[in-house]
Short mmCIF file of C-alpha atoms in Angstrom, two decimals:
data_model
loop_
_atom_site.label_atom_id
_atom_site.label_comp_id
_atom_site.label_asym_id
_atom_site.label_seq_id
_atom_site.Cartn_x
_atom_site.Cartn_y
_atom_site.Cartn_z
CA UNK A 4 79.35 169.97 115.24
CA UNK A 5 78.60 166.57 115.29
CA UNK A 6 75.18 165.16 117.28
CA UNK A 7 75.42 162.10 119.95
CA UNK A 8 72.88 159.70 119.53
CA UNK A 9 70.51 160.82 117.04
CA UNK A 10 66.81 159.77 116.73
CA UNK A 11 66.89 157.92 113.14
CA UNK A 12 63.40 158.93 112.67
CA UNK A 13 65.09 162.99 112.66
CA UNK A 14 68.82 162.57 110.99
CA UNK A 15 70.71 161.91 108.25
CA UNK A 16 73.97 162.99 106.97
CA UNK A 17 72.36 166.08 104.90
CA UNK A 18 70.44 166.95 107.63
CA UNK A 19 73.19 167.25 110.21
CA UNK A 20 74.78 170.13 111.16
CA UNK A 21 77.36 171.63 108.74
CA UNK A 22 80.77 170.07 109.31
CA UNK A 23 82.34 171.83 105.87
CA UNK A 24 81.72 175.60 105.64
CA UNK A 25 83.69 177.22 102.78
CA UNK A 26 81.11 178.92 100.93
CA UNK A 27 82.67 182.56 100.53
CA UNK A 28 80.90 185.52 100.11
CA UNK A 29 80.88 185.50 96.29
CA UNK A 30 78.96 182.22 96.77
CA UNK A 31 76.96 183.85 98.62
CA UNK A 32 76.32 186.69 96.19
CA UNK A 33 75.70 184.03 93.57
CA UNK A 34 72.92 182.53 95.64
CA UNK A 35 71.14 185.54 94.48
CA UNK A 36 71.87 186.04 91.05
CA UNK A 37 71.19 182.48 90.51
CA UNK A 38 67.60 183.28 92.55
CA UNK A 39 66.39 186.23 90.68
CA UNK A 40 68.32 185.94 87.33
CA UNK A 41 65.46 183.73 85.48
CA UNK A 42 62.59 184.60 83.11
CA UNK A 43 60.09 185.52 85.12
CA UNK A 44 62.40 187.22 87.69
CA UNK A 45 63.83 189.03 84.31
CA UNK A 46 59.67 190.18 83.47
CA UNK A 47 59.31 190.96 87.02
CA UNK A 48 62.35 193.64 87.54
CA UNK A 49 61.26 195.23 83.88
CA UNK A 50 57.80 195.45 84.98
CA UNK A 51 58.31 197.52 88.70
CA UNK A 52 61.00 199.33 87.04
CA UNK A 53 58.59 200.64 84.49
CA UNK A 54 55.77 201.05 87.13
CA UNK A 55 58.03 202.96 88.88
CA UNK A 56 57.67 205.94 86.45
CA UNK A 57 60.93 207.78 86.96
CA UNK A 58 64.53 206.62 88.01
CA UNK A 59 64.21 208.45 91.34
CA UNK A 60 61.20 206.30 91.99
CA UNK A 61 62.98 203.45 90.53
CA UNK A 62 65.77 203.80 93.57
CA UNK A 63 63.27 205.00 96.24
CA UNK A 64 61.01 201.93 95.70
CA UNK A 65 63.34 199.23 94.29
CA UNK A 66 66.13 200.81 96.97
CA UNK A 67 63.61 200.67 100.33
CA UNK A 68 62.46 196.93 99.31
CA UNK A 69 65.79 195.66 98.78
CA UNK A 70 67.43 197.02 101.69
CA UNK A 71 64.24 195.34 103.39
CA UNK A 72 65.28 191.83 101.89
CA UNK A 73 68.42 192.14 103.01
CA UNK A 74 67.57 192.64 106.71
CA UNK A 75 64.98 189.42 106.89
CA UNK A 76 67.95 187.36 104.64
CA UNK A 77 69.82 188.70 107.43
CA UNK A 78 67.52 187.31 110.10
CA UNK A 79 67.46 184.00 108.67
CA UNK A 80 70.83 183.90 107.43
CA UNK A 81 72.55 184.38 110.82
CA UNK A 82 70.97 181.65 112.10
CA UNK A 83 71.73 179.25 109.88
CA UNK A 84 75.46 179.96 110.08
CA UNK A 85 75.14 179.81 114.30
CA UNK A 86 73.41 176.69 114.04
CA UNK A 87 74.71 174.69 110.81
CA UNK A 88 71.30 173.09 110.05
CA UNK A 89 69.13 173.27 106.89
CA UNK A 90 65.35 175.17 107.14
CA UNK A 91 63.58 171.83 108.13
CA UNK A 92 65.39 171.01 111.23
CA UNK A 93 65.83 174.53 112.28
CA UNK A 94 61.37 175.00 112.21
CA UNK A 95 62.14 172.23 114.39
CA UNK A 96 62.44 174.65 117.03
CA UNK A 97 59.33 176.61 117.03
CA UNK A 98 57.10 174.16 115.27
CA UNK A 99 58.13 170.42 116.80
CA UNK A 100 60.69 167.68 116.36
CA UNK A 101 57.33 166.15 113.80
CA UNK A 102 55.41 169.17 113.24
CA UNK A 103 58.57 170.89 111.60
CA UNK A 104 57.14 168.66 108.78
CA UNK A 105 54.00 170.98 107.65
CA UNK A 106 55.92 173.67 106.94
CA UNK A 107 58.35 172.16 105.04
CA UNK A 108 55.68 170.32 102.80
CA UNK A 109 54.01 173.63 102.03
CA UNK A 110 57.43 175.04 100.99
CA UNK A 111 58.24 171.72 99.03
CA UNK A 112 54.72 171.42 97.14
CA UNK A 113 55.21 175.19 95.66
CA UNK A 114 58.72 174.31 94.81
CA UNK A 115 57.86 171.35 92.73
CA UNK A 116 55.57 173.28 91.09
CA UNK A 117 57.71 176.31 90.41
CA UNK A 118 60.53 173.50 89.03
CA UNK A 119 57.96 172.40 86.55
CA UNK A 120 56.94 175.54 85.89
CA UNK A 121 60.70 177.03 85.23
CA UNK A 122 61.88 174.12 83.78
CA UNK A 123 58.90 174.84 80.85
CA UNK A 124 60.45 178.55 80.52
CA UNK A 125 63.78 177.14 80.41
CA UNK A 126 63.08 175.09 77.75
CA UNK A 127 60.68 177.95 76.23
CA UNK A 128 64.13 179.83 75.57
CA UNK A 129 65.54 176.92 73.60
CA UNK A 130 62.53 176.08 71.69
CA UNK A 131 62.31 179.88 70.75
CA UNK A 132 65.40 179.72 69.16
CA UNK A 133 64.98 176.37 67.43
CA UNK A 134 62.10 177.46 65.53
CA UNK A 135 63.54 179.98 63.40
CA UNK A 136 64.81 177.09 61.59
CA UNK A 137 62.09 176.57 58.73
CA UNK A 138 62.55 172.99 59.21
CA UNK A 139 62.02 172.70 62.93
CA UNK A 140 59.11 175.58 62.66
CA UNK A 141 57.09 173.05 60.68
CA UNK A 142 58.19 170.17 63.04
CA UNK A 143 56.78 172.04 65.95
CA UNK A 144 53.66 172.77 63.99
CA UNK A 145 52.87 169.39 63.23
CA UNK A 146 53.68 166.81 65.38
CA UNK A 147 52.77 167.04 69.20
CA UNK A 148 52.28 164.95 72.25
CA UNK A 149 51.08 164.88 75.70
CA UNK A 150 49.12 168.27 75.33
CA UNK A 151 52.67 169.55 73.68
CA UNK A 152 54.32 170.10 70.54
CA UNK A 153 56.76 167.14 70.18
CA UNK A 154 59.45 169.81 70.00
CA UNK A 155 58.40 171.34 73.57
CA UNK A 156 58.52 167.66 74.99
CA UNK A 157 61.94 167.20 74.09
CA UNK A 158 63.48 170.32 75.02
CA UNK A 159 61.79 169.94 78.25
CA UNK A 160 62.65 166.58 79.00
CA UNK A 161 66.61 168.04 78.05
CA UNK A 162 66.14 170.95 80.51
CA UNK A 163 64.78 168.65 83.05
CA UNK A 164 67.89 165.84 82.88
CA UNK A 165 70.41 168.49 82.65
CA UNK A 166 69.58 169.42 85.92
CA UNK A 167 69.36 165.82 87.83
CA UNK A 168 73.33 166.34 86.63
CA UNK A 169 73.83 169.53 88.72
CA UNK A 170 73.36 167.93 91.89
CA UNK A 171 74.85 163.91 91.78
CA UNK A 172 77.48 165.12 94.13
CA UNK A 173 75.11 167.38 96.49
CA UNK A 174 75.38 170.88 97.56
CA UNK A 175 79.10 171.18 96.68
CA UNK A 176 78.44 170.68 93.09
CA UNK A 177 75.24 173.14 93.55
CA UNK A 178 77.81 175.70 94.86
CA UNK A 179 80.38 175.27 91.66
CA UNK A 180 77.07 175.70 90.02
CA UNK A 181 76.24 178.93 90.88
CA UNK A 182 79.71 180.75 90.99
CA UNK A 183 80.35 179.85 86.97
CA UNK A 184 76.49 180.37 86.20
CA UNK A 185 75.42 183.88 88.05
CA UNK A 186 78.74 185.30 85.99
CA UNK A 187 77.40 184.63 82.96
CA UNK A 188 74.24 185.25 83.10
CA UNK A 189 75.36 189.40 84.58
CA UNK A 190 77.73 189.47 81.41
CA UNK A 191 74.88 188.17 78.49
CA UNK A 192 72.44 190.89 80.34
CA UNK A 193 74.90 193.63 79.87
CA UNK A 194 75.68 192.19 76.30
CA UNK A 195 72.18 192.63 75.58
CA UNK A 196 71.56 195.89 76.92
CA UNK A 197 74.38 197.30 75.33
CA UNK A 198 73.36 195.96 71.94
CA UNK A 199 69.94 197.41 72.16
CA UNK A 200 70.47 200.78 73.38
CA UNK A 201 72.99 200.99 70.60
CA UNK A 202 70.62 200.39 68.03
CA UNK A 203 67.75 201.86 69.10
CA UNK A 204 70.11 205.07 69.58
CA UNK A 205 68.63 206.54 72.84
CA UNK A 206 69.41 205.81 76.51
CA UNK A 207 65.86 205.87 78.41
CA UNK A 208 63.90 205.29 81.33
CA UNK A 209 60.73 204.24 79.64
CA UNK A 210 59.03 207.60 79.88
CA UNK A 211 58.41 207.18 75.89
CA UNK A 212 56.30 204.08 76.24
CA UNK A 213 52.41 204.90 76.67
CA UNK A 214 50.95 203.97 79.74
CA UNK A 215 47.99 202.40 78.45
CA UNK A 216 49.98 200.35 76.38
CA UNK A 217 52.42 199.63 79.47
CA UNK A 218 49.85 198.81 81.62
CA UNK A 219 48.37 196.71 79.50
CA UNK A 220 51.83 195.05 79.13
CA UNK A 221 52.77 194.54 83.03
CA UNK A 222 49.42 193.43 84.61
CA UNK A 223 50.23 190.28 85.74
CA UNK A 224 52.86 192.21 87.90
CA UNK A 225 50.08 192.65 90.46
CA UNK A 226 50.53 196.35 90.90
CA UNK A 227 47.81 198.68 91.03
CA UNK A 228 47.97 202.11 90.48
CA UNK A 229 49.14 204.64 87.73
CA UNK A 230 52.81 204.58 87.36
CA UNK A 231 55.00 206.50 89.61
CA UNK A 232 51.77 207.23 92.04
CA UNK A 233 52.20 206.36 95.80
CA UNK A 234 50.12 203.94 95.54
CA UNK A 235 52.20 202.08 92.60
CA UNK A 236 55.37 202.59 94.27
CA UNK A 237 54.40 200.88 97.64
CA UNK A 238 52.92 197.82 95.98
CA UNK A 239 56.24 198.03 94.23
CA UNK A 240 58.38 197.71 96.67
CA UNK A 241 56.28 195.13 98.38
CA UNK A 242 55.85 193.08 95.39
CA UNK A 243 59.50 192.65 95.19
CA UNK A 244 60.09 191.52 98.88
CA UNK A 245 57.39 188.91 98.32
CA UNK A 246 58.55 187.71 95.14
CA UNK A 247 61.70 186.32 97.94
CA UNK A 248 58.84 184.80 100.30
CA UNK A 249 60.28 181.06 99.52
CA UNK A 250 64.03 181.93 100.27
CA UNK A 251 62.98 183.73 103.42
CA UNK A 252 62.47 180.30 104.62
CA UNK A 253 65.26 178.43 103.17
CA UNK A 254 67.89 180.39 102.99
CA UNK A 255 69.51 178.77 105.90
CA UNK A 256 69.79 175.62 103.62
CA UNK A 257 72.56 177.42 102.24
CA UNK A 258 74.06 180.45 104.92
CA UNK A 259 74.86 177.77 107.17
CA UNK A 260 77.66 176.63 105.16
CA UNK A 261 79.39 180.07 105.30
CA UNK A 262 82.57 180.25 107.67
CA UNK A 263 80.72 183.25 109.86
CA UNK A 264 78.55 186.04 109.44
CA UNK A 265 80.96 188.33 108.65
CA UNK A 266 80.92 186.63 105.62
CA UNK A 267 77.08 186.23 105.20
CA UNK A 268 76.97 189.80 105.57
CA UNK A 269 79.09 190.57 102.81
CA UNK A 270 77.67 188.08 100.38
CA UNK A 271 74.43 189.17 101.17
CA UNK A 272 75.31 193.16 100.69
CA UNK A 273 76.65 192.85 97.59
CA UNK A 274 74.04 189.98 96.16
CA UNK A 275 70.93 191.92 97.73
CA UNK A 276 70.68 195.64 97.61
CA UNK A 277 73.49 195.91 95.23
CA UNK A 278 72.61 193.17 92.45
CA UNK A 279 68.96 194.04 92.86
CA UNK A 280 68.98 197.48 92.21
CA UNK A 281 71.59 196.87 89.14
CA UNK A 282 69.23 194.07 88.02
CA UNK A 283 66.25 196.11 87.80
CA UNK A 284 67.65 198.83 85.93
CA UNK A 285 69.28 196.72 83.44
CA UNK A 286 66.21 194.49 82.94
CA UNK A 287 64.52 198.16 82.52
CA UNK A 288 66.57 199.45 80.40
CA UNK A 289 66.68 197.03 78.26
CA UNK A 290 63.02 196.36 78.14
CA UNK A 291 62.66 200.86 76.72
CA UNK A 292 65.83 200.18 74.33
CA UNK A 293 63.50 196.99 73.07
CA UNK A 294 60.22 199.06 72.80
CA UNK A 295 62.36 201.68 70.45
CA UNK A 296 63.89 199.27 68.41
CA UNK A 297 60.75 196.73 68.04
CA UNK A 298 57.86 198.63 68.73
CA UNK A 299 56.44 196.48 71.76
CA UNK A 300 56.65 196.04 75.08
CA UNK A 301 59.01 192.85 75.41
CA UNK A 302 59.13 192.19 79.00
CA UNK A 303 61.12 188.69 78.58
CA UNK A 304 64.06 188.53 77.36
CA UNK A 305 63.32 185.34 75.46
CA UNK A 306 61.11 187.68 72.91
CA UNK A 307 63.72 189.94 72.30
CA UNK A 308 66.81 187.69 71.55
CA UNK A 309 63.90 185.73 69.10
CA UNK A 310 63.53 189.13 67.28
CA UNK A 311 67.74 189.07 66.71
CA UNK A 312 69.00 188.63 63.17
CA UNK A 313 72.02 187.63 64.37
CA UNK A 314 71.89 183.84 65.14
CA UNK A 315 75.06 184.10 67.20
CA UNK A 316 73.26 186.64 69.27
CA UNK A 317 70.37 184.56 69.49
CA UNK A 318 72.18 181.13 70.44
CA UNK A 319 74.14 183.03 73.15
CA UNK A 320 70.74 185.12 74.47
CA UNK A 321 69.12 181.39 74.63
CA UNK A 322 71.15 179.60 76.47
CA UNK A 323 72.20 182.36 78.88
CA UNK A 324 68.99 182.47 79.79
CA UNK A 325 68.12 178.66 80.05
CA UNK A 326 71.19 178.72 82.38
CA UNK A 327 70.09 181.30 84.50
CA UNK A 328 66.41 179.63 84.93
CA UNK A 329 68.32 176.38 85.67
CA UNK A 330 69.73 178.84 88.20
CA UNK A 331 66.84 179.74 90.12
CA UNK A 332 65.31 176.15 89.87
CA UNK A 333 68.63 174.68 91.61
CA UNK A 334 68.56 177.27 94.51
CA UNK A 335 64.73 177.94 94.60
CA UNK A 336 62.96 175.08 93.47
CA UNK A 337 65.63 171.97 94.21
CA UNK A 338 67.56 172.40 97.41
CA UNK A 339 64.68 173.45 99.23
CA UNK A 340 62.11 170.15 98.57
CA UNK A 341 65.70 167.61 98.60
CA UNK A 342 66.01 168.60 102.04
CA UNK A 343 61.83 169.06 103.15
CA UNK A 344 61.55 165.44 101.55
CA UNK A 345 64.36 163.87 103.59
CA UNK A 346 63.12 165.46 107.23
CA UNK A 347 60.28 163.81 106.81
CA UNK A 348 61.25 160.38 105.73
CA UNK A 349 65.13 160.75 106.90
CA UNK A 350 65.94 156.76 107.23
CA UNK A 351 64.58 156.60 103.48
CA UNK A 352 65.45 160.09 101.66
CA UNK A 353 68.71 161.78 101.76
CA UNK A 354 69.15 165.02 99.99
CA UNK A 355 69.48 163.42 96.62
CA UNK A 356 66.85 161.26 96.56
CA UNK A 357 64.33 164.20 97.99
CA UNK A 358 65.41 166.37 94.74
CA UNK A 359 64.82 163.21 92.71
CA UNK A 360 61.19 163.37 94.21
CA UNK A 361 61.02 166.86 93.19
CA UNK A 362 61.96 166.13 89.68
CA UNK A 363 60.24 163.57 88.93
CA UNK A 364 56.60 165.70 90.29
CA UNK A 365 57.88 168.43 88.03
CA UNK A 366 58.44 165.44 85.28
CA UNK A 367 54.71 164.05 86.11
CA UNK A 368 53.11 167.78 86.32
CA UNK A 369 54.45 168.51 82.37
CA UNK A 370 51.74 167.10 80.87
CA UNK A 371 49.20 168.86 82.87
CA UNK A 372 50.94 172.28 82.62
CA UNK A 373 49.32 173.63 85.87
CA UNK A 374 51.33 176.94 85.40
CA UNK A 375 49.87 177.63 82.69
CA UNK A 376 46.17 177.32 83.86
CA UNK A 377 44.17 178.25 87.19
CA UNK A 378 46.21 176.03 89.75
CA UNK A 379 48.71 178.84 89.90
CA UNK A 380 46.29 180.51 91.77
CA UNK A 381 46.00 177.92 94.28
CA UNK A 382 50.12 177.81 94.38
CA UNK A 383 50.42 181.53 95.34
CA UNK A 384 47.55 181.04 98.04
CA UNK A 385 49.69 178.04 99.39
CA UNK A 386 52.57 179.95 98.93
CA UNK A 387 51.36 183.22 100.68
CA UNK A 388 51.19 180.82 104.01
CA UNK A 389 54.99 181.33 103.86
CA UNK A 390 54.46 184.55 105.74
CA UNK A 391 53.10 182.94 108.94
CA UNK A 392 55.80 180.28 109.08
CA UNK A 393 58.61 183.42 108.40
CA UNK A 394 57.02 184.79 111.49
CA UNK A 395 56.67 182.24 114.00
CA UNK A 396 60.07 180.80 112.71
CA UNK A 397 61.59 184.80 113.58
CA UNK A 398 59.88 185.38 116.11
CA UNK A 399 60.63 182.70 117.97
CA UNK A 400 64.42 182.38 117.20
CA UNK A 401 64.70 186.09 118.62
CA UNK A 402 62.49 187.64 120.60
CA UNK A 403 61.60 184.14 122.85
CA UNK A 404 64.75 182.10 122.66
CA UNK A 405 67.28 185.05 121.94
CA UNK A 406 68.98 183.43 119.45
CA UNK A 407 70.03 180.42 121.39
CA UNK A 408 69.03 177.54 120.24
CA UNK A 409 70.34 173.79 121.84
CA UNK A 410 71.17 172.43 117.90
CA UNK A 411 71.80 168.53 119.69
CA UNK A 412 67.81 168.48 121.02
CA UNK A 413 66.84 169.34 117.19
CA UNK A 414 67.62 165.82 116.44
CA UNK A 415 66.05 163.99 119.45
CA UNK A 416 62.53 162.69 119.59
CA UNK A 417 62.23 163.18 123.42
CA UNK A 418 63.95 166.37 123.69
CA UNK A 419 62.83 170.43 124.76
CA UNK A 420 61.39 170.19 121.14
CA UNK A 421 58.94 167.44 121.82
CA UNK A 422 56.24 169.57 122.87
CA UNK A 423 52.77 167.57 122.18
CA UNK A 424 53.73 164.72 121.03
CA UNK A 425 56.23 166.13 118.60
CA UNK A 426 53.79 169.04 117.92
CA UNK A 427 53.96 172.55 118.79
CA UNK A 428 50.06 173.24 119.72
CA UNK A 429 51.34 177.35 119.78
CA UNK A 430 53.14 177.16 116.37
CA UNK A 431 49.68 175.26 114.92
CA UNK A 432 47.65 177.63 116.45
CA UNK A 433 49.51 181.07 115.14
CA UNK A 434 49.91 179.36 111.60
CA UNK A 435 46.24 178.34 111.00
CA UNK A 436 45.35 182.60 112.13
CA UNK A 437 47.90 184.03 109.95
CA UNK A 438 46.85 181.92 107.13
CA UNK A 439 43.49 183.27 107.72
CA UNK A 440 45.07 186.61 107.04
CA UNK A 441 47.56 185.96 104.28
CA UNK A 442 45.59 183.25 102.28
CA UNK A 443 42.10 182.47 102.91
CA UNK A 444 40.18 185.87 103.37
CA UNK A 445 42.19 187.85 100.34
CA UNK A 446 41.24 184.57 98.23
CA UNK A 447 37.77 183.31 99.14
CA UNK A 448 36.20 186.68 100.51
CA UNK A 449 35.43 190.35 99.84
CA UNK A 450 35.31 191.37 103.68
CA UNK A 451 39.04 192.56 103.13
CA UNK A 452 39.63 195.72 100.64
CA UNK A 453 40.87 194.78 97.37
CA UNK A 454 44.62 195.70 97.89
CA UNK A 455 45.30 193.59 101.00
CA UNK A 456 46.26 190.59 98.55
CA UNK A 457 49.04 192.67 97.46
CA UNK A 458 50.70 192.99 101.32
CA UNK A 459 49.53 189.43 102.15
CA UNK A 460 52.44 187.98 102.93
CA UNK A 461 53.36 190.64 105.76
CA UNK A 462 49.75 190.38 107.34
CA UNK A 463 50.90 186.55 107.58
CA UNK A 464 54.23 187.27 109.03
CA UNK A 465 53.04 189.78 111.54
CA UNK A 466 49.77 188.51 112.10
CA UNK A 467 51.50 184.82 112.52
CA UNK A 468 55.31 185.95 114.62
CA UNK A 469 52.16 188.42 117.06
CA UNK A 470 49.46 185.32 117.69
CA UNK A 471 52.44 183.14 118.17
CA UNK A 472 54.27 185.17 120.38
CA UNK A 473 51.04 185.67 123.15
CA UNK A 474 50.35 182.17 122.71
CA UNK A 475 53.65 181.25 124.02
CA UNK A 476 53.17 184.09 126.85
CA UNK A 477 49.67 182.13 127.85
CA UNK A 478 50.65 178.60 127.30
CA UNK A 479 54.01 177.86 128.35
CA UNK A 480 53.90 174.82 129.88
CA UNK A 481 53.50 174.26 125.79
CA UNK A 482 57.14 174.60 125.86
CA UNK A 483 59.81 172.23 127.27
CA UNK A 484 62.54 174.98 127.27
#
């Protein structure tokens, strides 16, 4: 649809409503395997498959928290494809024509630090497999820069150009992206677990690993617990729907330029509970054969192809996997801040030039390497305020406007969505409690037990989507609806 008489202060050409919707369902689908298919998601899927202690655990847990994803993709999905507008513009609705903008900074200061961050594993891959050269082994030895070897710093800076190309001709070229990329990446997984589980001459679920030694291996994973307990399995399954916390928000960025839900739905069956499950058992799989073969727990792939003798096998391992960190970076970490960028400052940013910004923070942070040190702790507390915006953002979308929402007043500074001054005093409000819930009590306090960090993010989005949802019942004059 097209919008009459804009505000310029709220609209640009990325920002407007979808005009061109001809993403299909295997686009779709390759939204996800482009969003989980990385490194870390890789380490991730190994480790709760492993923690799950059995394959019927594997399903029940892995099964219950996929099936869960796909409802709130669902949720967010739909309305993206009923309203055509990108994340930004749509918390418009609940948050203010100018207060939209806090949530989308939060969501666009952990993706520039996630870029940075999977940019370095990208390029991790590469340098992996450089280094069994003798030559570039002593390169990377001896000469370094900027807190780097000189070797990292080039690969990096490769990784980091390679995907400014991806997106010179926008979200189009993002799309072509995906469907050749999230392919690939499905057939070098199967390559891998194929050639493992041939050698090491046993097909197994990891019960021959010791759990000492697998615990030791996966506790970064966050899940208390022994293996296969209750206990495990429940921070297992909600592990894995927060590990989506930052598409829950954005995903419209990219639903709403799918022809109907019909089509969403399919995409999202098929890329969710499907490619999820598959995922995990592969990546678990995989991760036993290794431990047979090698004698260690490699939970990322980029150990394992570096243990190949095969340098065919280890080129092809290494770039696969650079490709499908590129992957998540482009759907996670780049379309997300292009467009949060350009609803601030829409007269100056467009969606390129916002995923310039993002670069170029992920270019300045390299030096630095913040993933690699404390300040990922302060990330994952800024991203666990994801839940309350998920919330309020649901809540009201549903349960107060019914899922009717006038797209035209999104873009109008004097519209229903002026509220206070642009600001939606509720939306504030239930934000700042549920962050209380989600963020600062787990984090800076003991007065909550020591496993309410692990279901943070669904304190925020209940505690956040309930607070917001009596405010609106008590003040709503608050609302220009």
């Amino acid at each position: 649809m097209s919008v009459n008489n804009p505000s310029p202060s709220l609209y640009n050409e990325d920002l407007a409503p979808a005009e061109t919707r001809n993403w299909g369902a295997f686009s779709i689908f390759n939204v996800w395997t482009s969003d989980v298919h990385s490194l870390w998601g890789y380490y991730l899927a190994a480790s709760l498959f492993l923690l799950c202690g059995s394959f019927i655990n594997f399903v029940i847990a892995i099964g219950i928290g996929s099936l869960v994803i796909f409802v709130l993709m669902s949720l967010v999905g739909n309305a993206g494809v009923k309203t055509g507008v990108p994340f930004p513009v749509l918390a418009r609705a609940s948050f203010g024509t100018f207060g939209a903008n806090l949530p989308a900074l939060v969501r666009a200061i952990v993706a520039c630090f996630w870029y940075g961050a999977q940019t370095s594993a990208a390029s991790g891959a590469i340098v992996a497999l450089l280094i069994r050269n003798e030559s570039l082994l002593a390169f990377h030895q001896s000469s370094h820069m900027l807190g780097h070897s000189t070797l990292e710093v080039i690969c990096y800076v490769i990784i980091w150009a390679l995907q400014l190309l991806i997106i010179q001709r926008g979200m189009e070229t993002v799309r072509k992206f995906q469907d050749w990329a999230g392919p690939a990446v499905w057939i070098m997984m199967l390559l891998l677990a194929i050639y493992l589980i041939v050698k090491a001459g046993t097909f197994s679920f990891g019960g021959n690993i010791p759990q000492d030694v697998l615990l030791t291996a996966t506790k970064d994973a966050g899940v208390s617990g022994a293996p296969g307990s209750f206990a495990a399995l429940a921070a297992v399954a909600a592990t894995w729907i927060t590990y989506f916390a930052a598409l829950y928000l954005n995903f419209c960025d990219f639903s709403r330029f799918a022809p109907d839900q019909a089509t969403l739905r399919k995409g999202n069956l098929w890329g969710l509970p499907v490619n999820l499950l598959a995922f995990c058992l592969v990546a678990g799989v995989t991760t036993t054969a290794a431990y047979t073969v090698y004698g260690e727990v490699l939970l990322h792939p980029d150990a394992i192809s570096a243990k190949f003798d095969s340098w065919f096998l280890a080129v092809l391992a290494a770039l696969t996997f650079a490709v499908a960190t590129l992957g998540i970076n482009v759907v996670a970490n780049f379309v997300s801040p292009a467009f949060d960028f350009a609803n601030v400052f829409p007269r100056q940013i467009n969606f390129k030039r916002g995923g310039y910004i993002a670069a170029f923070i992920a270019l300045v942070l390299y030096p630095f390497a913040p993933w690699e040190t404390g300040a990922a702790h302060f990330v994952n507390f800024i991203g666990s305020t994801m839940g309350p915006v998920f919330g309020i953002m649901m809540v009201d979308y549903y349960l107060i406007r019914k899922g009717e929402v006038d797209v035209e007043a999104l873009y109008h500074e004097n519209g229903e969505f002026r509220f206070e001054g642009g600001w939606n005093v509720n939306a504030l409000i239930a934000f700042v409690v549920g962050a209380v819930f989600s963020s600062i009590l787990p984090t800076f306090t003991t007065v909550l037990p020591a496993w309410w960090g692990t279901y943070g993010w669904f304190f925020g989005v209940a505690v956040g989507g309930l607070c917001y949802m009596v405010l609106a019942n008590i003040r709503p004059q608050a609302r220009r609806a």
